[in-house]
Short mmCIF file of C-alpha atoms in Angstrom, two decimals:
data_model
loop_
_atom_site.label_atom_id
_atom_site.label_comp_id
_atom_site.label_asym_id
_atom_site.label_seq_id
_atom_site.Cartn_x
_atom_site.Cartn_y
_atom_site.Cartn_z
CA UNK A 301 142.55 71.58 108.73
CA UNK A 302 139.71 69.56 110.24
CA UNK A 303 136.18 70.74 110.31
CA UNK A 304 134.90 72.37 113.44
CA UNK A 305 132.40 70.41 115.54
CA UNK A 306 128.78 71.16 114.52
CA UNK A 307 127.99 72.49 117.97
CA UNK A 308 130.90 74.92 117.89
CA UNK A 309 130.03 76.09 114.37
CA UNK A 310 126.41 76.64 115.40
CA UNK A 311 127.52 78.57 118.47
CA UNK A 312 129.80 80.74 116.35
CA UNK A 313 127.02 81.49 113.90
CA UNK A 314 124.66 82.39 116.73
CA UNK A 315 127.27 84.68 118.28
CA UNK A 316 127.83 86.41 114.92
CA UNK A 317 124.10 86.91 114.40
CA UNK A 318 123.70 88.28 117.92
CA UNK A 319 126.59 90.68 117.38
CA UNK A 320 125.12 91.96 114.10
CA UNK A 321 121.68 92.39 115.70
CA UNK A 322 123.21 94.38 118.58
CA UNK A 323 125.12 96.53 116.08
CA UNK A 324 121.87 97.20 114.22
CA UNK A 325 120.12 98.04 117.51
CA UNK A 326 122.86 100.48 118.52
CA UNK A 327 122.57 102.50 115.31
CA UNK A 328 118.79 102.27 114.90
CA UNK A 329 117.80 103.04 118.51
CA UNK A 330 120.73 105.42 118.86
CA UNK A 331 119.71 107.67 115.97
CA UNK A 332 116.09 107.78 117.19
CA UNK A 333 117.02 108.99 120.66
CA UNK A 334 119.80 111.20 119.32
CA UNK A 335 117.48 113.04 116.94
CA UNK A 336 114.87 113.50 119.68
CA UNK A 337 117.53 114.82 122.08
CA UNK A 338 118.92 117.21 119.46
CA UNK A 339 115.48 118.56 118.57
CA UNK A 340 115.05 119.82 122.13
CA UNK A 341 117.69 122.51 121.53
CA UNK A 342 117.89 122.69 117.72
CA UNK A 343 114.56 123.38 116.03
CA UNK A 344 115.55 122.98 112.38
CA UNK A 345 114.89 119.31 111.51
CA UNK A 346 114.95 119.80 107.74
CA UNK A 347 118.37 121.46 107.84
CA UNK A 348 119.56 118.65 110.09
CA UNK A 349 118.30 116.10 107.54
CA UNK A 350 120.06 117.89 104.68
CA UNK A 351 123.33 117.81 106.60
CA UNK A 352 122.83 114.10 107.30
CA UNK A 353 122.34 113.47 103.58
CA UNK A 354 125.56 115.32 102.82
CA UNK A 355 127.52 113.26 105.36
CA UNK A 356 126.06 109.99 104.03
CA UNK A 357 126.99 110.97 100.47
CA UNK A 358 130.58 111.78 101.47
CA UNK A 359 130.93 108.52 103.42
CA UNK A 360 129.43 106.54 100.53
CA UNK A 361 131.83 108.18 98.08
CA UNK A 362 134.76 107.41 100.39
CA UNK A 363 133.65 103.79 100.74
CA UNK A 364 133.31 103.44 96.97
CA UNK A 365 136.83 104.84 96.53
CA UNK A 366 138.16 102.28 99.03
CA UNK A 367 136.29 99.52 97.19
CA UNK A 368 137.93 100.60 93.95
CA UNK A 369 141.40 100.67 95.52
CA UNK A 370 140.97 97.23 97.10
CA UNK A 371 139.36 95.45 94.13
CA UNK A 372 140.75 97.51 91.20
CA UNK A 373 137.26 97.40 89.74
CA UNK A 374 135.31 100.47 88.71
CA UNK A 375 132.06 101.16 90.52
CA UNK A 376 128.76 101.59 88.73
CA UNK A 377 127.85 105.13 87.58
CA UNK A 378 124.38 105.55 86.09
CA UNK A 379 123.67 107.59 82.99
CA UNK A 380 121.68 110.79 83.45
CA UNK A 381 118.67 109.22 81.74
CA UNK A 382 118.58 106.22 84.10
CA UNK A 383 119.46 108.42 87.06
CA UNK A 384 116.56 110.83 86.58
CA UNK A 385 114.02 108.25 85.43
CA UNK A 386 114.79 105.36 87.78
CA UNK A 387 116.38 106.92 90.87
CA UNK A 388 114.48 110.22 91.23
CA UNK A 389 111.13 108.79 92.47
CA UNK A 390 112.89 106.65 95.09
CA UNK A 391 115.10 109.55 96.18
CA UNK A 392 112.19 111.99 96.55
CA UNK A 393 110.02 109.62 98.60
CA UNK A 394 112.99 108.65 100.80
CA UNK A 395 113.95 112.28 101.43
CA UNK A 396 110.40 113.25 102.42
CA UNK A 397 110.04 110.17 104.62
CA UNK A 398 113.21 110.99 106.58
CA UNK A 399 112.52 114.73 106.63
CA UNK A 400 108.98 114.42 107.98
CA UNK A 401 110.10 111.80 110.51
CA UNK A 402 112.75 114.14 111.93
CA UNK A 403 110.29 117.05 111.82
CA UNK A 404 107.80 115.13 113.95
CA UNK A 405 110.31 114.97 116.83
CA UNK A 406 109.56 118.64 117.50
CA UNK A 407 106.04 117.70 118.62
CA UNK A 408 105.73 114.07 119.69
CA UNK A 409 107.34 111.62 122.06
CA UNK A 410 109.64 108.78 121.04
CA UNK A 411 106.99 106.24 122.05
CA UNK A 412 104.30 107.79 119.82
CA UNK A 413 106.83 108.12 117.00
CA UNK A 414 107.87 104.47 117.32
CA UNK A 415 104.29 103.23 117.40
CA UNK A 416 103.10 105.35 114.48
CA UNK A 417 106.17 104.63 112.34
CA UNK A 418 105.54 100.90 112.71
CA UNK A 419 102.31 101.46 110.77
CA UNK A 420 104.45 101.88 107.63
CA UNK A 421 103.84 98.19 106.99
CA UNK A 422 100.19 99.08 106.23
CA UNK A 423 101.26 101.32 103.39
CA UNK A 424 103.89 98.84 102.20
CA UNK A 425 101.12 96.24 101.92
CA UNK A 426 98.90 98.79 100.17
CA UNK A 427 101.48 99.57 97.51
CA UNK A 428 102.37 95.89 97.20
CA UNK A 429 98.75 95.25 96.28
CA UNK A 430 98.69 98.22 93.88
CA UNK A 431 101.86 97.03 92.12
CA UNK A 432 100.54 93.44 92.27
CA UNK A 433 103.47 92.23 94.35
CA UNK A 434 100.97 90.73 96.81
CA UNK A 435 97.59 89.09 96.39
CA UNK A 436 94.68 90.15 98.56
CA UNK A 437 94.11 87.42 101.16
CA UNK A 438 92.19 87.21 104.41
CA UNK A 439 95.48 86.93 106.30
CA UNK A 440 96.56 90.32 104.92
CA UNK A 441 93.23 91.84 105.92
CA UNK A 442 93.77 90.50 109.45
CA UNK A 443 97.28 92.02 109.52
CA UNK A 444 95.89 95.41 108.49
CA UNK A 445 93.10 95.27 111.09
CA UNK A 446 95.49 94.31 113.90
CA UNK A 447 98.01 97.06 113.11
CA UNK A 448 95.37 99.74 112.51
CA UNK A 449 93.44 98.71 115.63
CA UNK A 450 96.60 98.70 117.73
CA UNK A 451 97.54 102.16 116.47
CA UNK A 452 94.07 103.48 117.33
CA UNK A 453 94.22 102.07 120.87
CA UNK A 454 97.73 103.44 121.37
CA UNK A 455 96.74 106.99 120.40
CA UNK A 456 93.25 107.00 121.94
CA UNK A 457 93.10 109.40 124.91
CA UNK A 458 96.90 109.48 125.05
CA UNK A 459 98.11 112.10 127.54
CA UNK A 460 101.05 113.06 125.29
CA UNK A 461 99.27 112.99 121.94
CA UNK A 462 99.97 115.81 119.47
CA UNK A 463 97.95 115.94 116.25
CA UNK A 464 100.52 117.95 114.26
CA UNK A 465 103.37 115.59 115.09
CA UNK A 466 101.13 112.54 114.57
CA UNK A 467 100.15 113.80 111.10
CA UNK A 468 103.81 114.36 110.19
CA UNK A 469 104.96 110.88 111.20
CA UNK A 470 101.87 109.25 109.66
CA UNK A 471 102.68 111.06 106.41
CA UNK A 472 106.24 109.78 106.75
CA UNK A 473 104.90 106.24 107.18
CA UNK A 474 102.82 106.64 104.01
CA UNK A 475 105.87 107.86 102.11
CA UNK A 476 107.84 105.01 103.67
CA UNK A 477 105.50 102.55 101.98
CA UNK A 478 106.27 104.15 98.62
CA UNK A 479 109.97 104.43 99.51
CA UNK A 480 110.59 100.78 100.34
CA UNK A 481 108.53 99.52 97.41
CA UNK A 482 110.49 101.68 94.97
CA UNK A 483 113.81 100.86 96.67
CA UNK A 484 113.14 97.13 96.33
CA UNK A 485 112.29 97.57 92.65
CA UNK A 486 115.40 99.74 92.13
CA UNK A 487 117.84 97.30 93.73
CA UNK A 488 116.31 94.30 91.93
CA UNK A 489 116.96 95.78 88.47
CA UNK A 490 120.14 93.93 87.59
CA UNK A 491 120.87 96.13 84.58
CA UNK A 492 121.31 99.17 86.85
CA UNK A 493 124.00 97.46 88.96
CA UNK A 494 122.77 98.90 92.27
CA UNK A 495 122.60 95.62 94.20
CA UNK A 496 125.27 96.88 96.61
CA UNK A 497 123.60 99.28 99.10
CA UNK A 498 126.71 101.50 99.18
CA UNK A 499 126.22 102.23 95.47
CA UNK A 500 122.51 102.78 96.08
CA UNK A 501 123.13 105.28 98.89
CA UNK A 502 125.73 107.09 96.79
CA UNK A 503 123.27 107.61 93.94
CA UNK A 504 120.27 108.47 96.14
CA UNK A 505 121.75 111.22 98.31
CA UNK A 506 122.18 114.05 95.72
CA UNK A 507 118.59 113.79 94.48
CA UNK A 508 117.35 113.41 98.05
CA UNK A 509 119.17 116.63 98.95
CA UNK A 510 117.70 118.50 95.96
CA UNK A 511 114.22 117.10 96.62
CA UNK A 512 114.17 118.18 100.26
CA UNK A 513 115.85 121.57 99.77
CA UNK A 514 112.71 123.46 98.55
CA UNK A 515 110.79 122.33 101.63
CA UNK A 516 113.68 123.49 103.81
CA UNK A 517 113.86 126.86 102.01
CA UNK A 518 110.14 127.53 102.56
CA UNK A 519 109.84 126.50 106.21
CA UNK A 520 113.32 126.99 107.67
CA UNK A 521 115.32 129.20 105.29
CA UNK A 522 114.55 132.57 106.86
CA UNK A 523 114.48 131.43 110.54
CA UNK A 524 117.78 129.60 110.04
CA UNK A 525 119.46 132.61 108.47
CA UNK A 526 118.55 134.74 111.49
CA UNK A 527 119.35 132.12 114.13
CA UNK A 528 122.30 132.90 116.40
CA UNK A 529 123.17 129.19 116.45
CA UNK A 530 124.05 129.17 112.75
CA UNK A 531 124.18 132.00 110.23
CA UNK A 532 124.15 134.83 112.82
CA UNK A 533 126.65 133.09 115.07
CA UNK A 534 128.93 135.18 117.26
CA UNK A 535 131.45 132.49 118.20
CA UNK A 536 133.12 130.09 115.78
CA UNK A 537 133.41 127.49 118.54
CA UNK A 538 129.65 127.48 119.07
CA UNK A 539 129.05 127.06 115.33
CA UNK A 540 131.51 124.16 115.10
CA UNK A 541 129.87 122.54 118.11
CA UNK A 542 126.43 122.70 116.47
CA UNK A 543 127.70 121.43 113.12
CA UNK A 544 129.58 118.62 114.87
CA UNK A 545 126.46 117.49 116.71
CA UNK A 546 124.45 117.57 113.49
CA UNK A 547 127.12 115.64 111.56
CA UNK A 548 127.16 112.89 114.19
CA UNK A 549 123.60 112.04 113.18
CA UNK A 550 124.84 111.55 109.60
CA UNK A 551 127.41 109.03 110.81
CA UNK A 552 124.69 107.21 112.74
CA UNK A 553 122.41 107.17 109.66
CA UNK A 554 125.22 105.75 107.50
CA UNK A 555 126.01 103.18 110.18
CA UNK A 556 122.35 102.15 110.29
CA UNK A 557 122.29 101.38 106.56
CA UNK A 558 125.64 99.63 106.86
CA UNK A 559 124.51 97.45 109.78
CA UNK A 560 121.23 96.54 108.07
CA UNK A 561 123.16 95.36 105.02
CA UNK A 562 125.52 93.27 107.11
CA UNK A 563 122.66 91.67 109.04
CA UNK A 564 120.70 90.75 105.90
CA UNK A 565 123.79 89.57 104.01
CA UNK A 566 124.93 87.21 106.77
CA UNK A 567 121.47 86.00 107.85
CA UNK A 568 118.28 86.90 105.98
CA UNK A 569 115.66 89.62 105.61
CA UNK A 570 113.50 87.53 107.96
CA UNK A 571 116.09 87.97 110.72
CA UNK A 572 116.03 91.72 110.15
CA UNK A 573 112.23 91.75 110.35
CA UNK A 574 112.17 89.76 113.60
CA UNK A 575 114.94 91.91 115.06
CA UNK A 576 112.89 94.97 114.10
CA UNK A 577 109.95 93.76 116.21
CA UNK A 578 112.09 93.43 119.34
CA UNK A 579 113.75 96.75 118.50
CA UNK A 580 110.35 98.47 118.75
CA UNK A 581 109.85 96.94 122.20
CA UNK A 582 113.30 98.04 123.35
CA UNK A 583 112.72 101.57 122.03
CA UNK A 584 109.39 101.87 123.83
CA UNK A 585 110.79 100.58 127.12
CA UNK A 586 113.77 102.95 126.90
CA UNK A 587 111.47 105.87 126.10
CA UNK A 588 109.39 105.25 129.22
CA UNK A 589 112.43 104.87 131.50
CA UNK A 590 114.85 107.43 130.04
CA UNK A 591 112.56 110.12 128.65
CA UNK A 592 109.58 109.75 130.97
CA UNK A 593 107.02 108.95 128.27
CA UNK A 594 103.66 108.19 129.90
CA UNK A 595 101.72 105.15 128.71
CA UNK A 596 98.50 103.80 130.17
CA UNK A 597 97.19 100.24 130.04
CA UNK A 598 95.24 100.86 126.82
CA UNK A 599 98.38 102.18 125.13
CA UNK A 600 100.32 99.05 126.06
CA UNK A 601 97.47 96.80 124.84
CA UNK A 602 97.37 98.73 121.57
CA UNK A 603 101.12 98.31 121.19
CA UNK A 604 100.80 94.56 121.80
CA UNK A 605 97.98 94.27 119.23
CA UNK A 606 100.05 96.17 116.67
CA UNK A 607 103.10 93.98 117.28
CA UNK A 608 100.93 90.87 116.88
CA UNK A 609 99.88 92.14 113.45
CA UNK A 610 103.50 92.81 112.46
CA UNK A 611 104.51 89.37 113.78
CA UNK A 612 101.75 87.74 111.75
CA UNK A 613 102.97 89.54 108.64
CA UNK A 614 106.56 88.45 109.26
CA UNK A 615 105.40 84.85 109.77
CA UNK A 616 103.44 84.89 106.52
CA UNK A 617 106.43 86.30 104.66
CA UNK A 618 108.64 83.61 106.19
CA UNK A 619 106.43 80.81 104.90
CA UNK A 620 106.05 82.39 101.45
CA UNK A 621 109.79 83.01 101.02
CA UNK A 622 111.04 79.52 101.83
CA UNK A 623 111.10 78.65 98.16
CA UNK A 624 112.92 80.50 95.43
CA UNK A 625 113.60 83.73 97.32
CA UNK A 626 115.20 81.97 100.26
CA UNK A 627 117.39 79.84 98.01
CA UNK A 628 118.57 82.91 96.11
CA UNK A 629 119.41 84.72 99.33
CA UNK A 630 121.49 81.84 100.72
CA UNK A 631 123.21 81.35 97.39
CA UNK A 632 124.24 85.02 97.37
CA UNK A 633 125.46 85.18 100.97
CA UNK A 634 126.95 81.81 101.88
CA UNK A 635 129.98 82.00 99.60
CA UNK A 636 131.36 85.42 100.59
CA UNK A 637 132.55 86.80 103.91
CA UNK A 638 131.32 90.19 105.14
CA UNK A 639 134.28 92.17 103.82
CA UNK A 640 133.98 90.58 100.40
CA UNK A 641 130.28 91.37 100.27
CA UNK A 642 131.03 94.98 101.05
CA UNK A 643 133.99 95.47 98.71
CA UNK A 644 133.01 93.64 95.56
CA UNK A 645 130.14 92.27 93.56
CA UNK A 646 129.89 88.65 92.49
CA UNK A 647 131.82 87.25 89.56
CA UNK A 648 128.54 86.51 87.79
CA UNK A 649 127.49 90.15 88.00
CA UNK A 650 130.89 91.29 86.64
CA UNK A 651 130.67 88.86 83.71
CA UNK A 652 127.10 89.97 83.01
CA UNK A 653 128.16 93.62 82.93
CA UNK A 654 131.08 92.87 80.60
CA UNK A 655 128.76 91.00 78.24
CA UNK A 656 126.29 93.89 78.19
CA UNK A 657 129.13 96.35 77.51
CA UNK A 658 130.40 94.28 74.61
CA UNK A 659 126.91 94.12 73.12
CA UNK A 660 126.52 97.90 73.43
CA UNK A 661 129.79 98.50 71.58
#
């Protein structure tokens, strides 16, 4: 077979990237608006998060079983020592990040949530400096000032500002900085074998559930047990309807992680970062048109300043990752189609694991 013309190949690649970005947008924006819509009638965000974690775990386990059937290769299962020592901190920070984010929807608008959650990059930079993953430079200081200044302008004299909800989502952003730093460190440890996000999600969910459950028991345990929508239900159909709505969010959350992995595997983390910037804009515009969120001129200027800071950070990361990191990413993604990336690890990883096993025995 002859090679396709360069123009046609480029067009096909662009169409694939656009399709993956749209898939990512559907799940990411969809779960934000879905959670906000559900919180209007269901006031138990921590219970909702726990149910989402359960659905993600079941879907991850099912996907791993399909991987095993298709490849005839066993999936990684961590020892209890590695599980508790390596995975527990990541799981706890992730559970609290998601739980507080969903909790904030009881008090704040989607626009304020979107704007405040974008400040997570401040805390990611902070922990990158603490763990010496980044060096303090004037460009980073400028990024921090732009994002912090934009957040201040966005919340200053906002007509729909709520301090309780703002504190919850800001706390979630802080935990998000810890979460993504630990997640990156977890997935980069080759000896753990968690490079595939499906395996990572499978191992994270149980500890996330256990970590969030005490918070749920304290704040929602008694109200939930006396609620007529759940434990004091009078009609089985109403209960199934509520559980079905809650479970749908779990499918959306699993789809979000799935779509992010596909986008990064077929393009790069830079593409995901750039797509994330435009996703924030789309979310804010949809919030003003669909939900009636009110934003004044100062709010819009603050949002623009914050996005400029995020864009500067993405640009700096793009220039710094053109060397070894970019070559490693292309080497890992150019040789395997999407299905192969999802269903199996590379031959090099398999040989490395077999060598380690032989040395252990």
